[in-house]
């Protein structure tokens, strides 16, 4: 997730209610609650960012931890491809959001030289031409319409009106139709959805609390997974793969966790970190049944389709200055993934979420390639876009059987529900994962880690 619009909020000084403390005193040492007496065992379901970080925190305190992961690999929505372009390309999480973030801290301790500030400038696809931000903001023919859009983006965290979808709000404001694709890219695509699926109150709830900071960073070399592998070795050792949990029984003294292979594990506490989609489909039977408000919270938080498509070119079709291209009809956001990474490969990432991702869902790789290259050719009329494209790699997160989408987003029904989702049940069942983050950091790696931290505190205090 890219937080371009949110950075503006912070520049305007919108209050942040939650600052996460720095907890890394080295790459491999993290400190947690002082003085807890909890000596029991814990099963963690899911080995993504939340589950792995929580497992390491508990391991650091000598607690017996087992992590049960359904798939054949650790990392969940952290996944890199090493073969397409000769450098790791992030198919899931990529950007490090702000310096006031657990994940920034971690990278800074483990691999400080790898922090690469966001590269290049945004180009906007506007009225069939690529335009600079200065053009959008300052062109007198636009009579401030571009500024209006950016000002609206700046003010979601203090929105005073009634609840409606973000599309309704923009239409009523009004934001001119010709800016809607840019608005969709800047606001909705980055949140993993489309404008008509986001709610103003839910968006306000997230943005008013977002506190991780102004700067965006990428990794100059290596991958997000490398950081986890280096920092959390004991947690990774505690993972059992191919363990598809389908039942959690908390009716006895211990919690019994059963897998589809009919293996049963027991522990004093269980921490569930699976994506919201997996909870929604009721794949995991809970005994006793979860309370009605928890079940309602689970159903109220949406997570949509999302794809990352890597396009490799023999030489750049973009200009020296280009960092991102914003506002495409097929693909709302493209960025030059290889910029600043000391490689001779030229890769453009196409990032598409929500309705636009659904539109590509049933297409073959060849059809997706054609749709994207047609759009890029329109944007770069003087380049031989098709001739220069030497490869495509499609990652469709809806196809991941134990993830089923990209990340949760602020849909109207989700307002106030994340805290209920995160609440422990019966003193034995705990919840973490990006969708449980109610401090404005949903849909991020550091938000998932924060949720793991919160759940560990709850376990230690239980
Ligand atoms: C395309 C894309 C781009 C992104 N870009 C960024 C970015 O730039 N910056 C950023 O900070 N974040 C980004 N994110 C979001 C970030 O990746 C996630 O918020 C974070 O990784 C989620 O971690 P998690 O632990 O909550 O969930 P997950 O990583 O999904 O982990 C949950 C785990 O549970 C497992 N599981 C599911 N069901 C079961 C079961 N029944 N039994 C056992 N295990 C089960 C899954 O296999 C999975 O491994 C992006 C995500 C995507 C998809």
Short mmCIF file of C-alpha atoms and ligand atoms in Angstrom, two decimals:
data_model
loop_
_atom_site.label_atom_id
_atom_site.label_comp_id
_atom_site.label_asym_id
_atom_site.label_seq_id
_atom_site.Cartn_x
_atom_site.Cartn_y
_atom_site.Cartn_z
CA UNK A 1 0.00 0.00 0.00
CA UNK A 2 1.26 3.43 -0.91
CA UNK A 3 0.33 6.26 1.40
CA UNK A 4 0.82 9.23 -0.88
CA UNK A 5 -2.36 11.03 0.21
CA UNK A 6 -1.82 10.35 3.86
CA UNK A 7 1.52 12.03 3.84
CA UNK A 8 -0.28 15.24 3.01
CA UNK A 9 -2.51 14.83 6.04
CA UNK A 10 0.47 14.75 8.29
CA UNK A 11 1.95 17.79 6.64
CA UNK A 12 -1.22 19.63 7.60
CA UNK A 13 -0.72 18.64 11.22
CA UNK A 14 -3.83 16.54 11.65
CA UNK A 15 -3.58 15.10 15.17
CA UNK A 16 -2.27 11.61 15.54
CA UNK A 17 -3.62 9.80 18.53
CA UNK A 18 -1.26 6.91 18.52
CA UNK A 19 2.50 6.86 18.32
CA UNK A 20 4.06 3.44 18.44
CA UNK A 21 7.19 3.22 20.58
CA UNK A 22 10.46 2.14 19.06
CA UNK A 23 11.09 -1.40 20.26
CA UNK A 24 14.17 -2.50 18.43
CA UNK A 25 17.44 -2.21 20.28
CA UNK A 26 19.14 -4.33 17.63
CA UNK A 27 18.18 -6.29 14.55
CA UNK A 28 17.37 -9.47 16.41
CA UNK A 29 16.40 -8.23 19.87
CA UNK A 30 12.96 -6.84 20.59
CA UNK A 31 11.69 -5.87 24.01
CA UNK A 32 8.18 -6.46 25.24
CA UNK A 33 6.16 -6.01 28.40
CA UNK A 34 8.09 -5.97 31.62
CA UNK A 35 7.20 -8.25 34.50
CA UNK A 36 4.51 -10.54 33.10
CA UNK A 37 4.03 -13.91 34.80
CA UNK A 38 2.52 -15.77 31.85
CA UNK A 39 4.40 -19.06 31.44
CA UNK A 40 1.95 -21.01 29.31
CA UNK A 41 2.11 -22.18 25.70
CA UNK A 42 0.73 -20.39 22.64
CA UNK A 43 -0.37 -21.58 19.19
CA UNK A 44 -0.31 -18.94 16.49
CA UNK A 45 -2.44 -19.56 13.40
CA UNK A 46 -0.85 -17.96 10.32
CA UNK A 47 2.79 -17.13 9.56
CA UNK A 48 2.49 -13.67 7.99
CA UNK A 49 3.92 -10.45 9.40
CA UNK A 50 1.60 -10.44 12.42
CA UNK A 51 2.09 -14.11 13.30
CA UNK A 52 5.87 -14.13 12.85
CA UNK A 53 6.43 -10.94 14.80
CA UNK A 54 4.19 -12.12 17.64
CA UNK A 55 5.94 -15.50 17.71
CA UNK A 56 9.34 -13.81 18.04
CA UNK A 57 8.14 -11.51 20.83
CA UNK A 58 6.81 -14.49 22.78
CA UNK A 59 9.91 -16.58 22.07
CA UNK A 60 12.06 -13.73 23.39
CA UNK A 61 10.31 -14.25 26.72
CA UNK A 62 10.91 -17.98 26.70
CA UNK A 63 7.30 -18.86 25.94
CA UNK A 64 6.55 -22.14 24.14
CA UNK A 65 5.20 -21.11 20.73
CA UNK A 66 4.05 -23.14 17.71
CA UNK A 67 3.03 -21.38 14.51
CA UNK A 68 0.63 -23.29 12.24
CA UNK A 69 0.72 -22.12 8.63
CA UNK A 70 -1.68 -23.46 6.00
CA UNK A 71 0.46 -22.86 2.92
CA UNK A 72 3.83 -24.19 1.82
CA UNK A 73 5.73 -21.03 2.72
CA UNK A 74 6.17 -18.43 5.46
CA UNK A 75 5.41 -14.74 4.88
CA UNK A 76 1.78 -14.54 3.74
CA UNK A 77 1.43 -11.26 1.89
CA UNK A 78 5.21 -10.76 2.02
CA UNK A 79 6.54 -12.51 -1.06
CA UNK A 80 9.33 -11.72 -3.53
CA UNK A 81 10.15 -13.15 -6.95
CA UNK A 82 13.88 -13.60 -7.63
CA UNK A 83 13.83 -14.93 -11.16
CA UNK A 84 11.99 -12.42 -13.37
CA UNK A 85 14.51 -9.58 -13.46
CA UNK A 86 17.63 -10.73 -11.60
CA UNK A 87 16.74 -8.75 -8.46
CA UNK A 88 14.02 -9.52 -5.91
CA UNK A 89 10.69 -8.01 -6.99
CA UNK A 90 8.04 -7.62 -4.33
CA UNK A 91 4.79 -9.29 -5.35
CA UNK A 92 3.12 -8.19 -2.09
CA UNK A 93 4.29 -5.65 0.51
CA UNK A 94 6.95 -3.31 -0.83
CA UNK A 95 6.91 0.22 0.57
CA UNK A 96 7.99 1.13 4.10
CA UNK A 97 5.60 3.79 5.33
CA UNK A 98 7.19 6.52 7.38
CA UNK A 99 9.99 6.59 9.90
CA UNK A 100 7.72 6.30 12.91
CA UNK A 101 6.97 2.69 12.19
CA UNK A 102 7.95 -0.63 13.65
CA UNK A 103 8.96 -1.89 10.25
CA UNK A 104 11.09 1.15 9.46
CA UNK A 105 12.83 0.64 12.82
CA UNK A 106 13.49 -2.96 12.01
CA UNK A 107 14.99 -2.28 8.59
CA UNK A 108 17.02 0.56 10.04
CA UNK A 109 18.57 -1.79 12.58
CA UNK A 110 19.07 -4.76 10.27
CA UNK A 111 20.04 -3.19 6.96
CA UNK A 112 20.26 0.62 7.28
CA UNK A 113 22.10 0.93 3.97
CA UNK A 114 19.18 -0.64 2.15
CA UNK A 115 16.68 2.12 2.90
CA UNK A 116 15.93 3.78 -0.42
CA UNK A 117 13.78 6.95 -0.33
CA UNK A 118 10.95 7.09 -2.84
CA UNK A 119 12.42 7.77 -6.27
CA UNK A 120 11.30 10.11 -9.05
CA UNK A 121 8.18 12.20 -9.58
CA UNK A 122 4.52 11.41 -10.18
CA UNK A 123 3.18 11.81 -13.70
CA UNK A 124 -0.62 12.10 -14.00
CA UNK A 125 -2.61 10.63 -16.90
CA UNK A 126 -4.95 13.54 -17.47
CA UNK A 127 -7.07 14.24 -20.56
CA UNK A 128 -5.04 11.75 -22.58
CA UNK A 129 -1.67 13.23 -21.74
CA UNK A 130 0.94 12.59 -19.06
CA UNK A 131 1.17 15.72 -16.92
CA UNK A 132 3.32 16.78 -13.98
CA UNK A 133 1.89 17.58 -10.55
CA UNK A 134 2.84 21.23 -11.15
CA UNK A 135 0.71 21.25 -14.31
CA UNK A 136 -2.28 19.83 -12.44
CA UNK A 137 -1.91 22.31 -9.59
CA UNK A 138 -0.93 25.46 -11.41
CA UNK A 139 -2.40 25.39 -14.91
CA UNK A 140 -4.74 28.39 -15.08
CA UNK A 141 -7.09 26.64 -17.54
CA UNK A 142 -7.99 24.16 -14.82
CA UNK A 143 -9.14 26.99 -12.53
CA UNK A 144 -7.97 25.31 -9.39
CA UNK A 145 -9.84 22.04 -10.04
CA UNK A 146 -6.69 20.01 -9.48
CA UNK A 147 -5.99 21.86 -6.26
CA UNK A 148 -9.54 21.08 -5.13
CA UNK A 149 -8.86 17.39 -5.56
CA UNK A 150 -5.63 17.52 -3.59
CA UNK A 151 -7.22 19.63 -0.86
CA UNK A 152 -10.00 17.10 -0.47
CA UNK A 153 -7.39 14.39 -0.19
CA UNK A 154 -5.74 16.39 2.55
CA UNK A 155 -8.83 16.64 4.69
CA UNK A 156 -10.32 13.17 5.10
CA UNK A 157 -8.97 12.82 8.64
CA UNK A 158 -11.10 15.73 9.84
CA UNK A 159 -14.18 15.18 7.65
CA UNK A 160 -17.17 16.86 9.40
CA UNK A 161 -20.08 15.68 7.22
CA UNK A 162 -22.44 12.70 7.23
CA UNK A 163 -21.49 9.21 6.13
CA UNK A 164 -21.54 8.38 2.43
CA UNK A 165 -19.29 6.63 -0.03
CA UNK A 166 -16.13 8.46 -1.05
CA UNK A 167 -17.41 8.53 -4.64
CA UNK A 168 -20.63 10.24 -3.53
CA UNK A 169 -18.67 12.76 -1.53
CA UNK A 170 -16.32 13.61 -4.40
CA UNK A 171 -19.21 13.85 -6.84
CA UNK A 172 -21.18 16.18 -4.56
CA UNK A 173 -18.18 18.40 -3.72
CA UNK A 174 -17.83 18.47 -6.80
CA UNK A 175 -14.63 16.99 -8.13
CA UNK A 176 -14.85 17.20 -11.91
CA UNK A 177 -15.32 13.95 -13.78
CA UNK A 178 -12.04 14.42 -15.62
CA UNK A 179 -10.19 14.07 -12.28
CA UNK A 180 -11.99 10.92 -11.13
CA UNK A 181 -9.43 8.39 -12.40
CA UNK A 182 -6.68 10.31 -10.60
CA UNK A 183 -8.87 10.45 -7.48
CA UNK A 184 -9.52 6.73 -7.76
CA UNK A 185 -5.79 6.04 -8.03
CA UNK A 186 -4.72 8.35 -5.20
CA UNK A 187 -7.46 7.50 -2.74
CA UNK A 188 -9.06 4.16 -3.49
CA UNK A 189 -6.44 2.10 -5.31
CA UNK A 190 -3.92 2.76 -2.58
CA UNK A 191 -6.46 1.56 -0.03
CA UNK A 192 -6.95 -1.60 -2.06
CA UNK A 193 -10.35 -0.81 -3.53
CA UNK A 194 -12.52 1.54 -5.63
CA UNK A 195 -14.06 4.92 -4.68
CA UNK A 196 -17.64 3.63 -4.55
CA UNK A 197 -16.69 0.95 -2.00
CA UNK A 198 -15.07 3.25 0.56
CA UNK A 199 -16.97 5.01 3.35
CA UNK A 200 -16.22 8.54 4.55
CA UNK A 201 -16.50 7.70 8.26
CA UNK A 202 -14.32 4.61 7.93
CA UNK A 203 -11.77 6.60 5.93
CA UNK A 204 -11.80 9.37 8.53
CA UNK A 205 -11.32 6.80 11.29
CA UNK A 206 -8.19 5.45 9.58
CA UNK A 207 -6.64 8.72 8.45
CA UNK A 208 -7.18 10.68 11.66
CA UNK A 209 -5.03 8.13 13.47
CA UNK A 210 -2.38 7.39 10.88
CA UNK A 211 0.89 8.27 12.57
CA UNK A 212 3.81 6.49 10.97
CA UNK A 213 5.19 9.49 9.22
CA UNK A 214 5.89 11.40 6.07
CA UNK A 215 8.51 9.47 4.20
CA UNK A 216 8.15 6.48 1.92
CA UNK A 217 11.03 4.04 1.53
CA UNK A 218 11.82 1.02 -0.58
CA UNK A 219 14.65 -1.48 -0.29
CA UNK A 220 17.75 -0.72 -2.36
CA UNK A 221 18.56 -4.43 -2.42
CA UNK A 222 17.12 -7.63 -1.01
CA UNK A 223 13.48 -8.11 -0.06
CA UNK A 224 11.04 -7.51 2.76
CA UNK A 225 11.24 -11.23 3.50
CA UNK A 226 15.05 -10.95 4.02
CA UNK A 227 14.40 -8.55 6.89
CA UNK A 228 11.99 -10.94 8.58
CA UNK A 229 14.32 -13.88 8.04
CA UNK A 230 17.24 -12.07 9.63
CA UNK A 231 15.30 -10.52 12.52
CA UNK A 232 13.00 -13.36 13.59
CA UNK A 233 14.91 -16.68 13.33
CA UNK A 234 13.34 -18.33 16.39
CA UNK A 235 9.86 -17.48 15.16
CA UNK A 236 10.61 -18.98 11.76
CA UNK A 237 11.92 -22.15 13.41
CA UNK A 238 8.61 -22.44 15.26
CA UNK A 239 6.53 -22.62 12.04
CA UNK A 240 4.92 -25.85 10.87
CA UNK A 241 3.91 -25.61 7.20
CA UNK A 242 0.93 -27.26 5.46
CA UNK A 243 -1.16 -27.04 8.64
CA UNK A 244 -4.59 -25.86 7.53
CA UNK A 245 -6.39 -25.04 10.77
CA UNK A 246 -10.12 -25.74 10.56
CA UNK A 247 -11.24 -25.98 14.19
CA UNK A 248 -10.40 -24.17 17.41
CA UNK A 249 -11.99 -25.60 20.55
CA UNK A 250 -11.65 -23.44 23.63
CA UNK A 251 -14.22 -25.31 25.74
CA UNK A 252 -11.63 -27.28 27.72
CA UNK A 253 -8.83 -26.25 30.05
CA UNK A 254 -6.48 -25.96 27.07
CA UNK A 255 -7.33 -24.76 23.58
CA UNK A 256 -7.38 -27.58 21.01
CA UNK A 257 -6.44 -26.55 17.46
CA UNK A 258 -7.24 -29.08 14.72
CA UNK A 259 -6.02 -29.10 11.12
CA UNK A 260 -7.60 -30.49 7.96
CA UNK A 261 -5.10 -33.36 8.26
CA UNK A 262 -6.82 -34.23 11.57
CA UNK A 263 -3.78 -33.30 13.60
CA UNK A 264 -4.68 -31.69 16.94
CA UNK A 265 -2.36 -29.35 18.82
CA UNK A 266 -3.11 -27.93 22.24
CA UNK A 267 -1.91 -24.87 24.11
CA UNK A 268 -2.98 -22.44 26.81
CA UNK A 269 -3.71 -19.65 24.35
CA UNK A 270 -4.31 -19.33 20.61
CA UNK A 271 -3.58 -16.29 18.49
CA UNK A 272 -5.47 -16.14 15.18
CA UNK A 273 -3.78 -14.03 12.47
CA UNK A 274 -5.46 -15.32 9.30
CA UNK A 275 -6.79 -12.77 6.74
CA UNK A 276 -10.32 -11.45 7.28
CA UNK A 277 -11.49 -13.35 4.17
CA UNK A 278 -10.65 -16.67 5.84
CA UNK A 279 -12.60 -15.73 8.98
CA UNK A 280 -15.52 -14.56 6.84
CA UNK A 281 -15.98 -17.83 5.04
CA UNK A 282 -16.29 -19.63 8.38
CA UNK A 283 -13.58 -22.08 7.40
CA UNK A 284 -12.41 -22.30 11.00
CA UNK A 285 -15.09 -23.73 13.31
CA UNK A 286 -14.94 -22.01 16.69
CA UNK A 287 -16.08 -23.67 19.90
CA UNK A 288 -17.81 -22.08 21.68
CA UNK A 289 -19.19 -19.97 18.84
CA UNK A 290 -17.88 -16.41 18.72
CA UNK A 291 -20.26 -13.78 20.15
CA UNK A 292 -22.70 -12.09 17.78
CA UNK A 293 -20.90 -8.73 17.74
CA UNK A 294 -17.61 -10.43 16.86
CA UNK A 295 -19.29 -12.37 14.03
CA UNK A 296 -20.84 -9.11 12.79
CA UNK A 297 -17.43 -7.38 12.93
CA UNK A 298 -15.88 -10.20 10.91
CA UNK A 299 -18.50 -9.80 8.18
CA UNK A 300 -18.35 -6.00 8.17
CA UNK A 301 -14.71 -5.48 7.18
CA UNK A 302 -14.11 -5.88 3.45
CA UNK A 303 -11.01 -7.01 1.59
CA UNK A 304 -10.98 -6.81 -2.21
CA UNK A 305 -9.11 -8.24 -5.16
CA UNK A 306 -5.64 -6.99 -5.93
CA UNK A 307 -2.93 -7.64 -8.47
CA UNK A 308 0.65 -6.63 -9.04
CA UNK A 309 1.85 -7.06 -12.59
CA UNK A 310 5.55 -6.67 -13.42
CA UNK A 311 6.42 -5.55 -16.94
CA UNK A 312 10.02 -5.85 -18.04
CA UNK A 313 11.32 -3.60 -20.84
CA UNK A 314 14.53 -3.78 -22.87
CA UNK A 315 14.99 -0.04 -22.22
CA UNK A 316 12.87 2.55 -20.39
CA UNK A 317 9.71 3.82 -22.06
CA UNK A 318 9.44 6.39 -19.24
CA UNK A 319 11.47 9.57 -18.74
CA UNK A 320 14.48 9.97 -16.45
CA UNK A 321 12.30 11.84 -13.89
CA UNK A 322 9.36 9.42 -13.79
CA UNK A 323 8.77 7.64 -10.51
CA UNK A 324 5.07 6.78 -10.88
CA UNK A 325 2.26 7.12 -13.40
CA UNK A 326 -1.06 7.85 -11.72
CA UNK A 327 -4.62 7.76 -13.08
CA UNK A 328 -4.69 5.05 -15.75
CA UNK A 329 -8.02 3.55 -16.75
CA UNK A 330 -6.79 -0.05 -16.87
CA UNK A 331 -4.14 0.35 -14.17
CA UNK A 332 -4.53 3.22 -11.68
CA UNK A 333 -0.88 3.22 -10.59
CA UNK A 334 2.37 2.22 -12.24
CA UNK A 335 5.81 2.76 -10.72
CA UNK A 336 9.37 2.17 -11.86
CA UNK A 337 10.40 -0.64 -9.52
CA UNK A 338 14.02 -0.83 -10.59
CA UNK A 339 14.82 2.86 -10.11
CA UNK A 340 17.75 3.46 -7.72
CA UNK A 341 18.43 -0.26 -7.28
CA UNK A 342 21.69 -0.54 -9.20
CA UNK A 343 20.38 -2.95 -11.82
CA UNK A 344 20.38 -2.80 -15.59
CA UNK A 345 16.88 -4.33 -15.68
CA UNK A 346 13.94 -1.98 -16.39
CA UNK A 347 10.74 -3.04 -14.64
CA UNK A 348 7.45 -1.19 -14.28
CA UNK A 349 5.03 -2.41 -11.60
CA UNK A 350 1.33 -2.16 -12.44
CA UNK A 351 -0.74 -1.96 -9.23
CA UNK A 352 -4.47 -2.54 -9.57
CA UNK A 353 -7.09 -3.05 -6.88
CA UNK A 354 -10.85 -3.34 -6.42
CA UNK A 355 -13.19 -3.21 -9.42
CA UNK A 356 -10.36 -2.72 -11.90
CA UNK A 357 -8.59 -5.82 -10.58
CA UNK A 358 -11.86 -7.75 -10.87
CA UNK A 359 -12.09 -6.65 -14.52
CA UNK A 360 -8.73 -8.32 -15.19
CA UNK A 361 -9.47 -11.36 -13.06
CA UNK A 362 -10.77 -13.76 -15.69
CA UNK A 363 -8.32 -12.71 -18.39
CA UNK A 364 -5.34 -14.74 -19.61
CA UNK A 365 -1.81 -13.42 -19.10
CA UNK A 366 -1.72 -12.53 -22.81
CA UNK A 367 -4.98 -10.55 -22.53
CA UNK A 368 -3.73 -8.70 -19.44
CA UNK A 369 -0.49 -7.91 -21.27
CA UNK A 370 -2.39 -6.53 -24.26
CA UNK A 371 -4.70 -4.39 -22.12
CA UNK A 372 -1.81 -2.87 -20.19
CA UNK A 373 0.50 -2.32 -23.16
CA UNK A 374 -2.33 -0.63 -25.08
CA UNK A 375 -2.72 1.81 -22.20
CA UNK A 376 1.03 2.37 -21.86
CA UNK A 377 1.31 2.93 -25.63
CA UNK A 378 -1.32 5.68 -25.41
CA UNK A 379 0.66 7.25 -22.58
CA UNK A 380 3.98 6.99 -24.49
CA UNK A 381 3.08 7.61 -28.16
CA UNK A 382 6.70 8.10 -29.23
CA UNK A 383 7.89 4.78 -27.82
CA UNK A 384 7.67 1.25 -29.23
CA UNK A 385 6.01 -0.03 -26.05
CA UNK A 386 5.04 -3.45 -27.39
CA UNK A 387 8.44 -4.03 -29.02
CA UNK A 388 10.32 -3.05 -25.87
CA UNK A 389 8.25 -5.22 -23.50
CA UNK A 390 10.27 -8.40 -22.98
CA UNK A 391 8.34 -10.05 -20.17
CA UNK A 392 5.32 -9.99 -17.87
CA UNK A 393 4.74 -11.48 -14.42
CA UNK A 394 1.20 -11.46 -13.00
CA UNK A 395 0.51 -11.91 -9.28
CA UNK A 396 -3.19 -12.13 -8.53
CA UNK A 397 -3.72 -12.20 -4.76
CA UNK A 398 -7.31 -13.35 -5.13
CA UNK A 399 -5.87 -16.69 -6.31
CA UNK A 400 -3.96 -17.33 -3.06
CA UNK A 401 -6.11 -20.03 -1.41
CA UNK A 402 -5.37 -18.95 2.17
CA UNK A 403 -5.41 -15.19 1.55
CA UNK A 404 -8.07 -14.56 -1.13
CA UNK A 405 -7.46 -10.89 -1.80
CA UNK A 406 -5.14 -7.96 -1.20
CA UNK A 407 -5.85 -6.24 2.11
CA UNK A 408 -8.73 -4.84 4.16
CA UNK A 409 -10.00 -1.34 3.42
CA UNK A 410 -12.28 1.31 4.99
CA UNK A 411 -15.69 0.27 3.65
CA UNK A 412 -18.76 2.00 5.16
CA UNK A 413 -19.77 -0.95 7.34
CA UNK A 414 -16.30 -1.30 8.87
CA UNK A 415 -16.44 1.90 10.95
CA UNK A 416 -15.70 1.02 14.57
CA UNK A 417 -15.55 -2.71 13.85
CA UNK A 418 -11.78 -3.35 13.88
CA UNK A 419 -11.54 -2.93 17.65
CA UNK A 420 -14.31 -5.50 18.12
CA UNK A 421 -12.54 -7.85 15.70
CA UNK A 422 -9.31 -7.45 17.69
CA UNK A 423 -10.92 -8.12 21.10
CA UNK A 424 -9.80 -11.33 22.88
CA UNK A 425 -12.47 -13.95 23.57
CA UNK A 426 -12.79 -16.04 26.74
CA UNK A 427 -9.31 -15.06 27.88
CA UNK A 428 -7.90 -17.73 25.58
CA UNK A 429 -8.48 -16.68 21.97
CA UNK A 430 -6.63 -13.66 20.62
CA UNK A 431 -6.72 -11.89 17.26
CA UNK A 432 -4.06 -10.10 15.20
CA UNK A 433 -3.39 -9.36 11.52
CA UNK A 434 -3.62 -6.20 9.46
CA UNK A 435 -7.45 -6.08 9.50
CA UNK A 436 -7.43 -5.96 13.32
CA UNK A 437 -5.30 -2.81 13.37
CA UNK A 438 -7.51 -0.03 14.72
CA UNK A 439 -4.79 2.62 14.90
CA UNK A 440 -4.97 3.71 11.30
CA UNK A 441 -2.30 1.31 10.07
CA UNK A 442 -4.53 -1.32 8.49
CA UNK A 443 -3.28 -2.85 5.25
CA UNK A 444 0.41 -2.44 6.03
CA UNK A 445 3.29 -4.57 7.28
CA UNK A 446 3.92 -2.35 10.26
CA UNK A 447 0.18 -2.35 11.04
CA UNK A 448 0.21 -6.15 11.05
CA UNK A 449 3.29 -6.13 13.32
CA UNK A 450 1.63 -3.63 15.69
CA UNK A 451 -1.38 -5.92 15.91
CA UNK A 452 0.94 -8.80 16.80
CA UNK A 453 2.47 -6.68 19.52
CA UNK A 454 -0.94 -5.73 20.91
CA UNK A 455 -2.05 -9.36 20.96
CA UNK A 456 1.16 -10.42 22.77
CA UNK A 457 0.50 -7.83 25.46
CA UNK A 458 -3.04 -9.17 25.81
CA UNK A 459 -1.76 -12.75 26.08
CA UNK A 460 0.84 -11.86 28.67
CA UNK A 461 -1.77 -10.00 30.71
CA UNK A 462 -4.37 -12.78 30.42
C1 LIG B 1 -0.27 -6.51 -3.54
C2 LIG B 1 0.01 -6.02 -2.13
C3 LIG B 1 0.80 -4.92 -1.94
C4 LIG B 1 1.07 -4.46 -0.64
N1 LIG B 1 1.90 -3.40 -0.48
C5 LIG B 1 2.26 -3.03 0.77
C6 LIG B 1 3.26 -2.04 0.96
O1 LIG B 1 3.82 -1.51 0.00
N2 LIG B 1 3.60 -1.72 2.24
C7 LIG B 1 3.01 -2.32 3.32
O2 LIG B 1 3.36 -1.98 4.46
N3 LIG B 1 2.07 -3.28 3.16
C8 LIG B 1 1.69 -3.64 1.92
N4 LIG B 1 0.76 -4.63 1.74
C9 LIG B 1 0.02 -5.14 2.91
C10 LIG B 1 0.83 -6.13 3.74
O3 LIG B 1 1.41 -7.08 2.89
C11 LIG B 1 -0.10 -6.82 4.72
O4 LIG B 1 -0.81 -5.86 5.48
C12 LIG B 1 0.62 -7.73 5.72
O5 LIG B 1 1.66 -8.44 5.11
C13 LIG B 1 -0.42 -8.67 6.31
O6 LIG B 1 0.17 -9.52 7.28
P1 LIG B 1 -0.78 -10.45 8.17
O7 LIG B 1 0.10 -11.23 9.06
O8 LIG B 1 -1.88 -9.65 8.74
O9 LIG B 1 -1.51 -11.42 7.10
P2 LIG B 1 -0.90 -12.48 6.08
O10 LIG B 1 0.40 -12.04 5.57
O11 LIG B 1 -1.97 -12.75 5.09
O12 LIG B 1 -0.67 -13.79 6.96
C14 LIG B 1 -1.73 -14.64 7.32
C15 LIG B 1 -1.27 -16.08 7.13
O13 LIG B 1 -2.33 -16.95 7.57
C16 LIG B 1 -2.28 -18.11 6.77
N5 LIG B 1 -3.55 -18.83 6.89
C17 LIG B 1 -4.75 -18.55 6.32
N6 LIG B 1 -5.68 -19.45 6.66
C18 LIG B 1 -5.07 -20.34 7.48
C19 LIG B 1 -5.53 -21.51 8.17
N7 LIG B 1 -6.79 -21.95 8.08
N8 LIG B 1 -4.63 -22.20 8.92
C20 LIG B 1 -3.33 -21.77 9.03
N9 LIG B 1 -2.86 -20.66 8.39
C21 LIG B 1 -3.72 -19.95 7.64
C22 LIG B 1 -2.00 -17.56 5.38
O14 LIG B 1 -1.49 -18.55 4.51
C23 LIG B 1 -0.98 -16.46 5.68
O15 LIG B 1 0.35 -16.91 5.57
C24 LIG B 1 0.51 -5.14 0.47
C25 LIG B 1 -0.26 -6.28 0.26
C26 LIG B 1 -0.52 -6.73 -1.02
C27 LIG B 1 -1.35 -7.97 -1.23
#
